[in-house]
Tab-separated table of C-alpha atoms and ligand atoms in Angstrom:
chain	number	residue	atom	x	y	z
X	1	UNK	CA	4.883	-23.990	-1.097
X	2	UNK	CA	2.894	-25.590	1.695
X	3	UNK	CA	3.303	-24.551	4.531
X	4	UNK	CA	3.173	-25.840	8.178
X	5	UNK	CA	0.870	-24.837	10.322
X	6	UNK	CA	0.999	-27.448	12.691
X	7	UNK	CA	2.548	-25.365	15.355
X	8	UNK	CA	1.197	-22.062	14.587
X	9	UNK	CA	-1.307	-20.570	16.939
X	10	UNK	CA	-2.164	-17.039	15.940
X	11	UNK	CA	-2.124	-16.014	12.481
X	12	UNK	CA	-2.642	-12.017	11.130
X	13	UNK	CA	-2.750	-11.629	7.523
X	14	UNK	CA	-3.290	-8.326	5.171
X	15	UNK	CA	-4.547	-7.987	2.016
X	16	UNK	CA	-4.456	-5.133	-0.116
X	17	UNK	CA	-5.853	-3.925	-3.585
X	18	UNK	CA	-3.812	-7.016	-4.880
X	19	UNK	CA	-5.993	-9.920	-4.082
X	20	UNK	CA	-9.139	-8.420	-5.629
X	21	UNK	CA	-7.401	-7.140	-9.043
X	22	UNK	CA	-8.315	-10.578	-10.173
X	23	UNK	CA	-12.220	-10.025	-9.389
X	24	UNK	CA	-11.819	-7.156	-12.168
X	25	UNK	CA	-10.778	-4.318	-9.293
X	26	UNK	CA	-8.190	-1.949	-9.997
X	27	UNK	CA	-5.280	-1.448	-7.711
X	28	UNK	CA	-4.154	1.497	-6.677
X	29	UNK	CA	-0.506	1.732	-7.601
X	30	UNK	CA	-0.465	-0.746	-10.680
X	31	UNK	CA	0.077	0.853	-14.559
X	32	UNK	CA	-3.559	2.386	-14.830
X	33	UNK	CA	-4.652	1.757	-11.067
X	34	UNK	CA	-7.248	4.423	-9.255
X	35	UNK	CA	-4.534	6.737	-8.151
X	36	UNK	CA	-3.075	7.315	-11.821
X	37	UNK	CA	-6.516	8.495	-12.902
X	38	UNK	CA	-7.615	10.562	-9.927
X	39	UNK	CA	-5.579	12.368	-7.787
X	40	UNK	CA	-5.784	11.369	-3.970
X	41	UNK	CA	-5.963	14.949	-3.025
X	42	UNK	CA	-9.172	15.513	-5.344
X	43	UNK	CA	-11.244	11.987	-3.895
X	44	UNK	CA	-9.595	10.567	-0.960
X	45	UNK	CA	-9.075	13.535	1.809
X	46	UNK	CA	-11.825	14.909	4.128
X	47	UNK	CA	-10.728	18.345	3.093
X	48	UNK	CA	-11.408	16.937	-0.906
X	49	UNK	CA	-14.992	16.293	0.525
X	50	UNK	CA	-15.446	19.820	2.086
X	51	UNK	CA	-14.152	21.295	-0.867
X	52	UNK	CA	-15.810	19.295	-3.555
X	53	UNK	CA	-18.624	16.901	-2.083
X	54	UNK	CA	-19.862	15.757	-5.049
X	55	UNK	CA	-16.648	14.975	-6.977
X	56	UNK	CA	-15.870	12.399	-4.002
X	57	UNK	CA	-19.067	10.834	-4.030
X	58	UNK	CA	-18.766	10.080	-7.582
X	59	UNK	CA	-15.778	8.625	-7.388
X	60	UNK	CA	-17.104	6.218	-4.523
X	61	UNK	CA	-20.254	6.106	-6.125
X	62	UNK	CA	-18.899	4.487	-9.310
X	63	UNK	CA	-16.306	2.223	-7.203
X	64	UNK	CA	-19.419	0.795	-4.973
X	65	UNK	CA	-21.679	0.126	-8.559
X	66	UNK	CA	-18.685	-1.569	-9.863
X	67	UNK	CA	-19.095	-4.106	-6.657
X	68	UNK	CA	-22.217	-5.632	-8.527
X	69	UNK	CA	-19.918	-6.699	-11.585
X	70	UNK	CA	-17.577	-8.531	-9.573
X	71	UNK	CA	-17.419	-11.752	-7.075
X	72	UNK	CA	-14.954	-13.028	-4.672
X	73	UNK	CA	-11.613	-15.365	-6.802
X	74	UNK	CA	-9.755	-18.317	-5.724
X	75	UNK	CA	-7.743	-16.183	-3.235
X	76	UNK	CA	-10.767	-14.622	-1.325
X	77	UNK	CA	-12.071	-18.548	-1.069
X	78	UNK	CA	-9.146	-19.869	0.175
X	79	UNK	CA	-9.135	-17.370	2.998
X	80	UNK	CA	-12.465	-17.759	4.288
X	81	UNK	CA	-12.002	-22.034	3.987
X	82	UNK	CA	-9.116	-21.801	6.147
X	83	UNK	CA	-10.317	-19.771	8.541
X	84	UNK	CA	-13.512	-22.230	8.762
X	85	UNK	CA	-11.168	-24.871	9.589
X	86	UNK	CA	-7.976	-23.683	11.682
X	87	UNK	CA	-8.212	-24.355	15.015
X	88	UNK	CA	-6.243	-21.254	16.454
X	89	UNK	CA	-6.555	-17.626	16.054
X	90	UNK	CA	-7.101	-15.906	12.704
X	91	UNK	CA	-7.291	-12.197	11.842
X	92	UNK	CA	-8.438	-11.468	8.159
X	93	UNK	CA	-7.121	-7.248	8.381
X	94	UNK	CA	-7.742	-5.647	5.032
X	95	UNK	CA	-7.375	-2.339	3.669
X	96	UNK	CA	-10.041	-3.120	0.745
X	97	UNK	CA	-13.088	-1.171	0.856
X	98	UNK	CA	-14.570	-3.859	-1.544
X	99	UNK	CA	-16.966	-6.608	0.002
X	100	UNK	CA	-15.383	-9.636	-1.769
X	101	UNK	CA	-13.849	-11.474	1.725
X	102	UNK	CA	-17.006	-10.566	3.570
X	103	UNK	CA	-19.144	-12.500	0.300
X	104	UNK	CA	-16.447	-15.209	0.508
X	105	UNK	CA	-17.346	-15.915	3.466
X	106	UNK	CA	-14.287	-14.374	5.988
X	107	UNK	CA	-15.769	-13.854	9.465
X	108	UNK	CA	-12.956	-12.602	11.910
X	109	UNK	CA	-12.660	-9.581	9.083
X	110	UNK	CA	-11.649	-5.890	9.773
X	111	UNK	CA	-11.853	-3.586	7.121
X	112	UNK	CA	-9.056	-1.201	8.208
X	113	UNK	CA	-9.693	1.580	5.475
X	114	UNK	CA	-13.796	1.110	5.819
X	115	UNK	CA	-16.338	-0.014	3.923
X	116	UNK	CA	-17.420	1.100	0.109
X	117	UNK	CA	-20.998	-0.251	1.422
X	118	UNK	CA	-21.633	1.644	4.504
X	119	UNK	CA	-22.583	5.879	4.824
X	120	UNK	CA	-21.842	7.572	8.146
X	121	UNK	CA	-23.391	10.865	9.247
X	122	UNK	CA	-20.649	13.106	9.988
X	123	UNK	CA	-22.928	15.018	12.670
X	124	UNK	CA	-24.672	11.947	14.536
X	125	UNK	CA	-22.322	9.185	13.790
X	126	UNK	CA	-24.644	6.055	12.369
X	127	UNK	CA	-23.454	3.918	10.255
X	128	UNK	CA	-25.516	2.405	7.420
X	129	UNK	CA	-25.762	-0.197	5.770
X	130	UNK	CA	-26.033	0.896	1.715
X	131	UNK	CA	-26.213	-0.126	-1.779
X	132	UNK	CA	-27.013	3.007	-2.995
X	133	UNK	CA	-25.540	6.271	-4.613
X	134	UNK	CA	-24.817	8.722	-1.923
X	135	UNK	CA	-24.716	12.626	-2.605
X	136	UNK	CA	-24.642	15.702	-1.234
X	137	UNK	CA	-28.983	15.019	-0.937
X	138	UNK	CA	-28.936	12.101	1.035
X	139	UNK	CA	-30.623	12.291	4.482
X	140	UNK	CA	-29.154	10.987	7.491
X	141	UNK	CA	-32.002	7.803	8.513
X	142	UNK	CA	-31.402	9.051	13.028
X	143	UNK	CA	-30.932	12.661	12.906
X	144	UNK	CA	-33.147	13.507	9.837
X	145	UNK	CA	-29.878	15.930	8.407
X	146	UNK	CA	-29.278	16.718	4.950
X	147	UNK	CA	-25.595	16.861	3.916
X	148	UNK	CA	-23.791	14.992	6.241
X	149	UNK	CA	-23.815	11.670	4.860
X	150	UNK	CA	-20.420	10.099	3.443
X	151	UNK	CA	-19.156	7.216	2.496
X	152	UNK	CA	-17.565	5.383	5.907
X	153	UNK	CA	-13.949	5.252	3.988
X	154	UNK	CA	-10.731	6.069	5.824
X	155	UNK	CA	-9.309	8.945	4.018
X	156	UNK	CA	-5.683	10.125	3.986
X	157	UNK	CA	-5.029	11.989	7.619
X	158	UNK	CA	-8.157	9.938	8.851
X	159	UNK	CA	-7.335	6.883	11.368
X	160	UNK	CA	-7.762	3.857	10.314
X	161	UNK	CA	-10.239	1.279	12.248
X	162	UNK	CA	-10.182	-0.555	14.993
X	163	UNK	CA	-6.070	-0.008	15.623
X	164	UNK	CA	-6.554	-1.321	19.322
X	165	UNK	CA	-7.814	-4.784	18.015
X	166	UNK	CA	-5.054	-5.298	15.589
X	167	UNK	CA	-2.384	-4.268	16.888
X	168	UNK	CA	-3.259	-6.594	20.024
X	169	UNK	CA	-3.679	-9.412	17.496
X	170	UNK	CA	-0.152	-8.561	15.918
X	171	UNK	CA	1.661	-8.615	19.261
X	172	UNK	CA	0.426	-12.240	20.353
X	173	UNK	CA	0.919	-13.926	16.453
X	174	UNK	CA	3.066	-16.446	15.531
X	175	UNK	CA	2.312	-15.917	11.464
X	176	UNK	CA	2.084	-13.192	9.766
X	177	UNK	CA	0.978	-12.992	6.195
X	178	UNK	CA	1.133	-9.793	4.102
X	179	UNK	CA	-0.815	-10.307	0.541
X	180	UNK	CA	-1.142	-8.205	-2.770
X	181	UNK	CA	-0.672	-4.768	-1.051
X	182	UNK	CA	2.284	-2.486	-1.987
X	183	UNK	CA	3.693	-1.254	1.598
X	184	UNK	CA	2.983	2.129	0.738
X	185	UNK	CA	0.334	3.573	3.101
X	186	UNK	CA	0.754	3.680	6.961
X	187	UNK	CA	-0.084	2.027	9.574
X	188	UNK	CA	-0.659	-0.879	7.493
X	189	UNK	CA	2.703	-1.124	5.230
X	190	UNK	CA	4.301	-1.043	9.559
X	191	UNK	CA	2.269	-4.187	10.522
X	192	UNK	CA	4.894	-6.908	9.631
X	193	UNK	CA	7.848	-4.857	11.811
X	194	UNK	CA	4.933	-5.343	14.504
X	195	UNK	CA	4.380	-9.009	14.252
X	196	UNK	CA	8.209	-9.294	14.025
X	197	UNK	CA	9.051	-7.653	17.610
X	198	UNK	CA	6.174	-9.992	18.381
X	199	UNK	CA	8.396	-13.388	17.529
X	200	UNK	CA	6.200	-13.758	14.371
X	201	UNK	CA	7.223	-15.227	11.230
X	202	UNK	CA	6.288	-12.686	8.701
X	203	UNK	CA	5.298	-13.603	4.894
X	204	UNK	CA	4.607	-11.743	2.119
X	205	UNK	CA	2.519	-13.310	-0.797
X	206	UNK	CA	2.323	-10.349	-3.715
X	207	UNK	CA	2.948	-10.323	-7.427
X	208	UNK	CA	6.560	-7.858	-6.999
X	209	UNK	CA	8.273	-6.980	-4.202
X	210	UNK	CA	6.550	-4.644	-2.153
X	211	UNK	CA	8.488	-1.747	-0.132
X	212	UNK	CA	9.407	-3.609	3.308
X	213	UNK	CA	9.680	-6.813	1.155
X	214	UNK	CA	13.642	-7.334	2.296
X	215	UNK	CA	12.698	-7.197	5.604
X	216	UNK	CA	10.237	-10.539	5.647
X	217	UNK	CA	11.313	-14.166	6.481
X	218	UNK	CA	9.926	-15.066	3.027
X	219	UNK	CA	8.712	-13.996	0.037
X	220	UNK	CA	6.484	-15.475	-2.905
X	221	UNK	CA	5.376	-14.011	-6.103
X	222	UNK	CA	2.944	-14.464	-8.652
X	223	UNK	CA	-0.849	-14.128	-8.930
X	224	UNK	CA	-2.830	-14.398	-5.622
X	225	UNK	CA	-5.317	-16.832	-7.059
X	226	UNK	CA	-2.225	-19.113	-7.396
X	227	UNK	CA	-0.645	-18.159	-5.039
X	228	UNK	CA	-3.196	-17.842	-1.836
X	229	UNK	CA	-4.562	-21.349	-2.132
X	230	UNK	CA	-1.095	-22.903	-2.473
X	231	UNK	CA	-0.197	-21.459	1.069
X	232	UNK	CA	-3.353	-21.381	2.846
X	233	UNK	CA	-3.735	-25.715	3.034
X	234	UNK	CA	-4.481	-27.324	6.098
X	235	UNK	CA	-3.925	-30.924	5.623
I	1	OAD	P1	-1.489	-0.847	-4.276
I	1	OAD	O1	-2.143	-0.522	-5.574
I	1	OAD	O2	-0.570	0.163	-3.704
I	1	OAD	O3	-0.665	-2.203	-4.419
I	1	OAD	C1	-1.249	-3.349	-4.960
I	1	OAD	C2	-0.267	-4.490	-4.831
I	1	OAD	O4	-0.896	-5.661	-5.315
I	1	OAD	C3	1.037	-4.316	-5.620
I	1	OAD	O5	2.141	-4.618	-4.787
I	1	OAD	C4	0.909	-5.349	-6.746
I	1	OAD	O6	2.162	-5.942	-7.084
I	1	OAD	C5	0.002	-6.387	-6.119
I	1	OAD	N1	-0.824	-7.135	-7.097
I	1	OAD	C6	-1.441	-6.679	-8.214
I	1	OAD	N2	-2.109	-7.649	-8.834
I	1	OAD	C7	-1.926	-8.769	-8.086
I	1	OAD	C8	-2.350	-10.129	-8.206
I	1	OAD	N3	-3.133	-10.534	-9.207
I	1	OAD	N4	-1.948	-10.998	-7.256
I	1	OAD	C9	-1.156	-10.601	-6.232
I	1	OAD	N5	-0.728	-9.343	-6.064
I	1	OAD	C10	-1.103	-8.435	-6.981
I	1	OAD	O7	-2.661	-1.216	-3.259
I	1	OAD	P2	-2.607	-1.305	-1.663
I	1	OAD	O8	-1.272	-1.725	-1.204
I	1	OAD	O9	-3.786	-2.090	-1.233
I	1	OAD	O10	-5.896	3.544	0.937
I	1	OAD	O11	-2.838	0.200	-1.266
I	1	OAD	C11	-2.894	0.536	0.095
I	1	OAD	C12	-3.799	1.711	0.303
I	1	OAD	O12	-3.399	2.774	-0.567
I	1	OAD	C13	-5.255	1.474	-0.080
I	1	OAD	O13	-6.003	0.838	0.941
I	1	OAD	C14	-5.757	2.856	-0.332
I	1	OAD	C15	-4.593	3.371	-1.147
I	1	OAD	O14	-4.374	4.744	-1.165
I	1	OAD	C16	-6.780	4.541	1.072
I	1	OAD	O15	-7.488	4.921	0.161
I	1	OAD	C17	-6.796	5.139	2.446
């Protein structure tokens, strides 16, 4: 499966809980993944976190300790060396909240759904940089509050980030490469119908079929560590 990417000259690709279930992360939607032991409603809405602030911080607390158990696999790596070496434009879009492409060295990255290791004060608006357990103690660094500090995730009826970026990136690509992610969840699982009015070839790389997976020029599956560094050669 190598591909040519001799005249390709914009390339989009997404990843999703998929590519890091290798790293030891669980997916989402998998036999045993986050969402069949937590409800989404109890962790993952901002009305979850008025109603129960602690319950969502330790359920991102325990996902962001988990991040020093785990490193970047073969698929992560094969990202970030292509990118080091095309010569057109590449857009890493994921909707992880894990760091593994950032330590593998992506650097045109957008974490869609946010970022397990950054806070944001919901009255001042900084961002942090953490490693740390948040609660409903922590003190906001600028405005010196108590209580406002969450973890910077996109939660369900939230918008994702930096929309205006990718969808300008999906309207001028030529490739577009959808990886381990399930096509369940909204804007995301709508990207490849983009990139398709767009005149892009659209590819999905993912161990089964995910929801739109009819709808792509081509489809491949298997393990992404196999699977990601087969497609992503430059010769
Ligand atoms: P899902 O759990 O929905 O889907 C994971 C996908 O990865 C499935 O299609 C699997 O077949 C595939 N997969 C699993 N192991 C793989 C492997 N080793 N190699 C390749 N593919 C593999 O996760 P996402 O699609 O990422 O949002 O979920 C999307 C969003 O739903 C998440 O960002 C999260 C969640 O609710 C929010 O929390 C806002």
């Amino acid at each position: 499966m190598i591909a040519d990417f001799s005249c390709i000259h914009s390339i989009v690709v997404l990843t999703g809980a998929g590519i890091s279930a290798e790293s030891g992360l669980s997916t989402f939607r998998l036999k045993d993944g986050l969402w069949d032991n937590h409800k989404v409603e109890d962790v993952a809405t901002p009305e979850a976190f008025r109603r129960n602030p602690d319950q969502v911080h330790k359920f991102y607390n325990a996902r962001r300790r988990q991040l020093n158990s785990v490193v970047p696999n073969a698929a992560h790596r094969a990202l970030a060396r292509f990118e080091q070496h095309f010569a057109g434009n590449f857009l890493l879009v994921t909707q992880n909240v894990d760091d593994l492409h950032d330590r593998a060295g992506s650097k045109n990255l957008i974490h869609m759904h946010g970022e397990l290791l950054q806070s944001r004060c919901t009255d001042c608006g900084i961002i942090e940089k953490i490693v740390y357990d948040l609660s409903t103690e922590s003190v906001c660094v600028r405005c010196q509050r108590t209580g406002t500090i969450r973890p910077n995730i996109v939660w369900f009826g939230e918008i994702p980030l930096a929309m205006e970026t990718i969808y300008d990136a999906l309207s001028q690509c030529d490739l577009f490469v959808s990886i381990g992610t399930s096509g369940n969840v909204y804007p995301a699982a709508g990207f490849f119908q983009q990139a398709k009015m767009a005149g892009a070839q659209t590819i999905e790389l993912n161990l089964d079929p995910s929801e739109g997976a009819s709808s792509f020029d081509d489809c491949h599956y298997g393990l992404a560590t196999e699977l990601v560094p087969d497609f992503f050669q430059l010769p």
